[in-house]
Coordinates of C-alpha atoms in Angstrom, one line a residue:
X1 CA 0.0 0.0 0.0
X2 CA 1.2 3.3 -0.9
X3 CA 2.1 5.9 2.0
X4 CA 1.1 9.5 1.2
X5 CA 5.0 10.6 1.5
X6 CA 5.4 8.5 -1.9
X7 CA 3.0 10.5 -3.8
X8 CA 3.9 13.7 -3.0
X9 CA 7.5 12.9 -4.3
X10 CA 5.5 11.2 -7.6
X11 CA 3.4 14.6 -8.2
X12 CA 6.4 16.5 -7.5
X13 CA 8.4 14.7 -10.3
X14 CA 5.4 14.7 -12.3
X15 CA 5.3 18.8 -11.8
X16 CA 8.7 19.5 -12.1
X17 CA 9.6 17.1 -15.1
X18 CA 12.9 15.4 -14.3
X19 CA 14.7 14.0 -10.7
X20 CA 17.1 17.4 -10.3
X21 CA 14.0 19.8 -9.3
X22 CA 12.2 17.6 -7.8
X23 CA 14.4 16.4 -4.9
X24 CA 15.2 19.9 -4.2
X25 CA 11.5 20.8 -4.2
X26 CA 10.5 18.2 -2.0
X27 CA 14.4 18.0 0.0
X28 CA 15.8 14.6 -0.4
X29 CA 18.7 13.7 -2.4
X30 CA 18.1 12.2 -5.5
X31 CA 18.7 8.7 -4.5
X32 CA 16.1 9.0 -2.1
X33 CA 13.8 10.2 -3.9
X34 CA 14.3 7.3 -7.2
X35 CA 14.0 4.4 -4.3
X36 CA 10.9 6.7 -3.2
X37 CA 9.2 6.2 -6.5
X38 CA 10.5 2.5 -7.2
X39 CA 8.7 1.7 -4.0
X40 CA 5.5 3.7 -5.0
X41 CA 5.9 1.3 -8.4
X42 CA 7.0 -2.1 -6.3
X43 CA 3.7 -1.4 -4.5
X44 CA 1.7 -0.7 -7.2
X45 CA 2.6 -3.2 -9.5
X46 CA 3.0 -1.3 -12.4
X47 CA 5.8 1.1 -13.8
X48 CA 4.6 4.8 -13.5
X49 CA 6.7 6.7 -15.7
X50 CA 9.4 6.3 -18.9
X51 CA 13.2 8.0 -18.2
X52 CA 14.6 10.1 -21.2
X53 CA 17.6 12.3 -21.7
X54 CA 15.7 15.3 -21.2
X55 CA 14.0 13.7 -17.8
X56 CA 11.2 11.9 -17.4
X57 CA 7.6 11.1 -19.0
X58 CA 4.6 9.2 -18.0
X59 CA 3.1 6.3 -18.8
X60 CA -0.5 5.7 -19.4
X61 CA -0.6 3.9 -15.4
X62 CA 1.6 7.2 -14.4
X63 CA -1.0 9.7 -15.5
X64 CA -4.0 7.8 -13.9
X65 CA -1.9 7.5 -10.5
X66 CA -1.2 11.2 -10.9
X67 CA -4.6 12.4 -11.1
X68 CA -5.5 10.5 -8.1
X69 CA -2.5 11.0 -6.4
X70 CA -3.1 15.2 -6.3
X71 CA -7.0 14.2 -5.3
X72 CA -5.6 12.2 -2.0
X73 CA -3.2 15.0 -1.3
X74 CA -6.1 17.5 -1.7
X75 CA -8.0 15.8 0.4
X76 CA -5.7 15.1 2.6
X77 CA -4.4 19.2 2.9
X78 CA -8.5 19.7 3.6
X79 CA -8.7 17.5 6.1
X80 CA -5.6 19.4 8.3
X81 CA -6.7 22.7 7.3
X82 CA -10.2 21.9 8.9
X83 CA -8.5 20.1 11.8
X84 CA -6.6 23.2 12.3
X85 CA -9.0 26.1 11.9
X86 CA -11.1 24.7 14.9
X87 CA -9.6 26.6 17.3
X88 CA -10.8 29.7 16.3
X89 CA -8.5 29.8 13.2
X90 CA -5.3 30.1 14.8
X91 CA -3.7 27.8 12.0
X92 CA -4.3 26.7 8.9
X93 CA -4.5 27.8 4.9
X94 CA -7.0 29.3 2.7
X95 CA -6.8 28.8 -0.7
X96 CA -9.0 31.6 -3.0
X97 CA -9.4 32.9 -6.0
X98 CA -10.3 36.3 -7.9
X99 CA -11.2 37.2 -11.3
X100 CA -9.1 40.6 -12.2
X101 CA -11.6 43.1 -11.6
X102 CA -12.5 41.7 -7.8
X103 CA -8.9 41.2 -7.6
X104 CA -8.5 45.3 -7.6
X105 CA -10.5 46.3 -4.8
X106 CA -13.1 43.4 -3.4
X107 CA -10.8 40.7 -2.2
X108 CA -7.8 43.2 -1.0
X109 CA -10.6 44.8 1.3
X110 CA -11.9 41.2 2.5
X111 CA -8.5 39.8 3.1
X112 CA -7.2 42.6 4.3
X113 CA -9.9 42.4 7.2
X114 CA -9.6 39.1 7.5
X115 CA -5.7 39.4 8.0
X116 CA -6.4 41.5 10.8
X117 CA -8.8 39.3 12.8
X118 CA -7.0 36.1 11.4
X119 CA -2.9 37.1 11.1
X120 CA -1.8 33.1 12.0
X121 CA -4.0 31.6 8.6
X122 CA -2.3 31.9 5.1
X123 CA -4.0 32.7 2.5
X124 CA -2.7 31.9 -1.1
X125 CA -4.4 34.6 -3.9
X126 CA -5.0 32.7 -7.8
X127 CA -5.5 35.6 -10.2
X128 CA -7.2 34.3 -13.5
X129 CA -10.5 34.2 -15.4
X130 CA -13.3 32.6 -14.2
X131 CA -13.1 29.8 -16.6
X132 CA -9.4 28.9 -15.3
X133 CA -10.6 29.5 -11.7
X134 CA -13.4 27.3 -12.2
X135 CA -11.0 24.5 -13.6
X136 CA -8.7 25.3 -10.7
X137 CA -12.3 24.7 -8.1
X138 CA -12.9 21.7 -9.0
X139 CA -9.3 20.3 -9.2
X140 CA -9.5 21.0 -5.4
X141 CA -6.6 23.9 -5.8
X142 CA -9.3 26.4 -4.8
X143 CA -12.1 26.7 -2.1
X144 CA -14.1 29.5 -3.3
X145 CA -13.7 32.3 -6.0
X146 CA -15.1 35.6 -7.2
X147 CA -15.4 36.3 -10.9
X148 CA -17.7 37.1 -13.8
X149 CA -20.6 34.3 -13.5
X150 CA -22.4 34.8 -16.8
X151 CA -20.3 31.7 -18.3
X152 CA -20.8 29.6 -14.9
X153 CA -24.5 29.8 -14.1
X154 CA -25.9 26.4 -15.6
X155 CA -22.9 24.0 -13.8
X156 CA -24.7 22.2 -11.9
X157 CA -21.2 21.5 -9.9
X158 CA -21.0 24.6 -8.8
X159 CA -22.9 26.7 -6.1
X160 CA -23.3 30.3 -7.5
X161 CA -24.0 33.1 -4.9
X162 CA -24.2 36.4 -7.2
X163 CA -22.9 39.5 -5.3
X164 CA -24.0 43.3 -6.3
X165 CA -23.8 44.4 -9.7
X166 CA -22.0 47.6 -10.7
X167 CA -23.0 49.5 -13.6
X168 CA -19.8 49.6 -16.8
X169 CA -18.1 52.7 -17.6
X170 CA -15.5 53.3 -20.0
X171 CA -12.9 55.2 -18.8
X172 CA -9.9 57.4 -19.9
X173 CA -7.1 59.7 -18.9
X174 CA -8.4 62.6 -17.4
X175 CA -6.4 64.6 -20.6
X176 CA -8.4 62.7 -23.3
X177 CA -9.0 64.1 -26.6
X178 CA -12.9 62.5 -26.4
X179 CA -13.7 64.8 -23.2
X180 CA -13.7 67.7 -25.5
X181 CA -16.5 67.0 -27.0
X182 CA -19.6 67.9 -25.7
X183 CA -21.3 64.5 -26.0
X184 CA -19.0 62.0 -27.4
X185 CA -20.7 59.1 -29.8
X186 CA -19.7 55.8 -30.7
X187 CA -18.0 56.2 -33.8
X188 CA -15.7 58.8 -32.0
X189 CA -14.4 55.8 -29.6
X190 CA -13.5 53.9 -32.7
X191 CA -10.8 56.6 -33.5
X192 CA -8.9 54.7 -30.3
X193 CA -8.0 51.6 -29.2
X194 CA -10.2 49.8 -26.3
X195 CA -8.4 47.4 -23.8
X196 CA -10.1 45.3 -21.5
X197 CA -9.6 41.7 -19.1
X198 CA -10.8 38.6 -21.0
X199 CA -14.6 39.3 -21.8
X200 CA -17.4 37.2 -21.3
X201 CA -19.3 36.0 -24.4
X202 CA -21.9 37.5 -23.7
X203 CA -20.6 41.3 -23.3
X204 CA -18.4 40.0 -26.4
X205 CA -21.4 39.9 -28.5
X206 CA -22.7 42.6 -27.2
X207 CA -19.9 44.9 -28.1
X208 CA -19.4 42.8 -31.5
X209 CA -23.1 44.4 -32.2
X210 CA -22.5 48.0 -31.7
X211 CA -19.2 48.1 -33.0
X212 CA -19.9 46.4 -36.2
X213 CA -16.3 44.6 -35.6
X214 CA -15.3 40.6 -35.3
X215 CA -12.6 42.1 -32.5
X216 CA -13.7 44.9 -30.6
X217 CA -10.6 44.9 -28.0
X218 CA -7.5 46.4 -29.3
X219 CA -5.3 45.0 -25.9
X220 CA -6.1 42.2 -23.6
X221 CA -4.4 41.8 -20.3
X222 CA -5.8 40.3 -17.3
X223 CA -4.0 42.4 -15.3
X224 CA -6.5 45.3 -13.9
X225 CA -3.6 47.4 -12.5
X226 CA -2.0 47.3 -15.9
X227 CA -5.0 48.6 -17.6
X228 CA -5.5 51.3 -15.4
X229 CA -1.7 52.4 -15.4
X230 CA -2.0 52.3 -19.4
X231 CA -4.7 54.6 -19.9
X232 CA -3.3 56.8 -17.1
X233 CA -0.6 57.7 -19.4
X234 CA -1.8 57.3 -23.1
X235 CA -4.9 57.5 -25.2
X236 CA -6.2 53.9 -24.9
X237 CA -9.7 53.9 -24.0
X238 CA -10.8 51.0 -21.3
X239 CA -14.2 49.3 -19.7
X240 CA -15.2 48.1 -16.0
X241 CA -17.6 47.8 -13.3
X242 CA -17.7 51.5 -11.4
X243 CA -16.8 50.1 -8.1
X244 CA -12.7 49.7 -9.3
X245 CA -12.4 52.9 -11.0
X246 CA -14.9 54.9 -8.7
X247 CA -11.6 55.9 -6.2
X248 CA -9.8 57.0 -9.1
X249 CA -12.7 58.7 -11.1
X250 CA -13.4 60.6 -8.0
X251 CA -10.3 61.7 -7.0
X252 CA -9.3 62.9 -11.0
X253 CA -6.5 60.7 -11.4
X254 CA -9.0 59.4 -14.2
X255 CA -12.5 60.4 -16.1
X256 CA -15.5 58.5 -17.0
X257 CA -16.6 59.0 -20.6
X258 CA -20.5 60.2 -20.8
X259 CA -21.8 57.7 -23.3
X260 CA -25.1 56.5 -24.3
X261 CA -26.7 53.9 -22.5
X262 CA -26.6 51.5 -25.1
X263 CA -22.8 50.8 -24.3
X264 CA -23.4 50.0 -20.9
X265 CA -23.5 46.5 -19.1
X266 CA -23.8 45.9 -15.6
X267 CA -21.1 43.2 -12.9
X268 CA -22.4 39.9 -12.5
X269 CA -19.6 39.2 -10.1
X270 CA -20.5 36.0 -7.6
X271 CA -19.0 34.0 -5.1
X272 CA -18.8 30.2 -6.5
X273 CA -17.8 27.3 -4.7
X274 CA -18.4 23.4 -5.4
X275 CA -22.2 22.4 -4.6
X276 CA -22.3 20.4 -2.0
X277 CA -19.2 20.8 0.1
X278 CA -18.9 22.7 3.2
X279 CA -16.5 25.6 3.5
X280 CA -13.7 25.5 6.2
X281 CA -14.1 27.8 8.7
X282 CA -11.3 30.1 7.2
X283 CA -13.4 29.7 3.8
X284 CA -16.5 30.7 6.0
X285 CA -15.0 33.3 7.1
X286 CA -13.3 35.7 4.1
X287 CA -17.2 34.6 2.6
X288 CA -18.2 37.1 5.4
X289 CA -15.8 39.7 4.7
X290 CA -16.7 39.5 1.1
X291 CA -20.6 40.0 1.5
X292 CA -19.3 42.7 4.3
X293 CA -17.4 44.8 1.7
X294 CA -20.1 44.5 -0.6
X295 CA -22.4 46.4 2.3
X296 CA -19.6 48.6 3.0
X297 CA -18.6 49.8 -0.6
X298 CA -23.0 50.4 -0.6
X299 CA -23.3 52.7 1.7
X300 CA -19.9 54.8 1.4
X301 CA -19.9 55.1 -2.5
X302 CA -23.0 54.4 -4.0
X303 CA -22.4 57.6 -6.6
X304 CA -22.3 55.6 -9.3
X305 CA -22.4 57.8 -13.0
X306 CA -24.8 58.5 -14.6
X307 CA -24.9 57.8 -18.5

């Protein structure tokens, strides 16, 4: 019977792709770690992976024992984590995830509080679109994520808890040729390029419609703090939800653009987690600090702009 120590060195080798890496990653020497894995074979009866010149490859038995090896040793991180967080979370880890535009002022607020009340739990931040983070759920390498929902809605693996929508604005440097005009139109935005994150199909189409173009985004980056630093300092027009430009809008550092209200979409930012599992306590908890900023963020800067 395999041991749980013999699969973590299996996964490690698998992830880092030769014997080098992967006895440094997990610390044993090399020698310890190739009688580690001929034992995990001896007991398996079967030979898990191929050695080449450039390091190693998996068989067909080495992939399925890989994808159940990382389940066990998911499982087995949950189970210590709960064990753990018991005592009024004075241990443990929380895994999370954000789509980009939570990411830039949702989930630092939330873990920022929950830092504070919690400093001895780590918390590990994935970054992504929702279609990775959703991937990255239900592999177990996440407890809970916010992101766009539009695409998630009808997976029936998933629990979707929708938090407030915030109406879209474009945006721009405060400088921007367009706020010289008294009431900017669509063709005038075509005269620039548009960056956004990823889209969601939906909004895709949508913007696909009124453009009349097949790509309506000139720059993609999933970085939200990127965007914001590019239009800063150039003429490159960009969209989000009001609540991560609000601060910035407000303060001048950059402008809304009055357009009609046909270019306009609203957040459908949600909390997702897998149906039917329970959250740790540490999951429980930044869930509470998440639906707490989302009351906060209500009643201090509802002054959302008007079209």
């Amino acid at each position: 019977m395999s041991d749980l120590r013999q699969l973590r060195h299996f996964v490690a080798l698998a992830e880092h792709g030769n014997f080098a890496r992967a006895a440094d990653a997990v610390h044993l020497s090399q020698p310890a770690l190739s009688r580690s894995i001929q034992a995990l074979e001896s007991n398996l009866g079967c030979r898990l992976l191929d050695r080449n010149t450039r390091g190693i490859s998996l068989t067909t038995h080495g992939e399925l024992v890989l994808e159940h090896a990382q389940r066990l040793l998911a499982g087995n991180r949950e189970l210590k984590n709960a064990v753990s967080q018991l005592d009024n979370l004075e241990a443990g880890e929380l895994r999370l995830g954000s789509g980009p535009y939570p990411a830039a002022r949702l989930i630092p607020n939330a873990i920022g509080r929950m830092a504070k009340r919690y400093p001895k739990v780590r918390i590990t931040l994935q970054i992504n679109n929702w279609l990775e983070l959703r991937d990255q759920l239900l592999d177990n390498a996440l407890e809970l994520f916010v992101a766009d929902s539009r695409e998630l809605l009808n997976d029936p693996r998933l629990n979707v808890e929708p938090l407030r929508p915030y109406r879209g604005v474009i945006f721009c440097r405060p400088e921007h040729p367009l706020l010289r005009k008294p009431t900017p139109t669509l063709n005038d935005l075509f005269d620039y390029p548009m960056a956004s994150t990823q889209l969601p199909q939906e909004v895709r189409q949508h913007l696909q419609t009124i453009t009349a173009r097949d790509e309506p985004l000139s720059i993609q980056c999933d970085n939200f703090m990127v965007l914001k630093t590019l239009v800063a300092s150039s003429d490159v027009l960009s969209l989000a939800p009001w609540d991560v430009v609000a601060e910035d809008i407000q303060t001048g550092r950059l402008a809304n653009l009055p357009l009609p209200e046909v270019m306009m979409g609203q957040s459908a930012y949600a909390l997702i987690t897998q149906a039917g599992r329970s959250l740790s306590p540490a999951a429980q908890a930044i869930r509470t600090e998440i639906l707490r900023d989302e009351q906060l963020f209500s009643s201090l800067n509802d002054a959302s702009p008007s079209p």
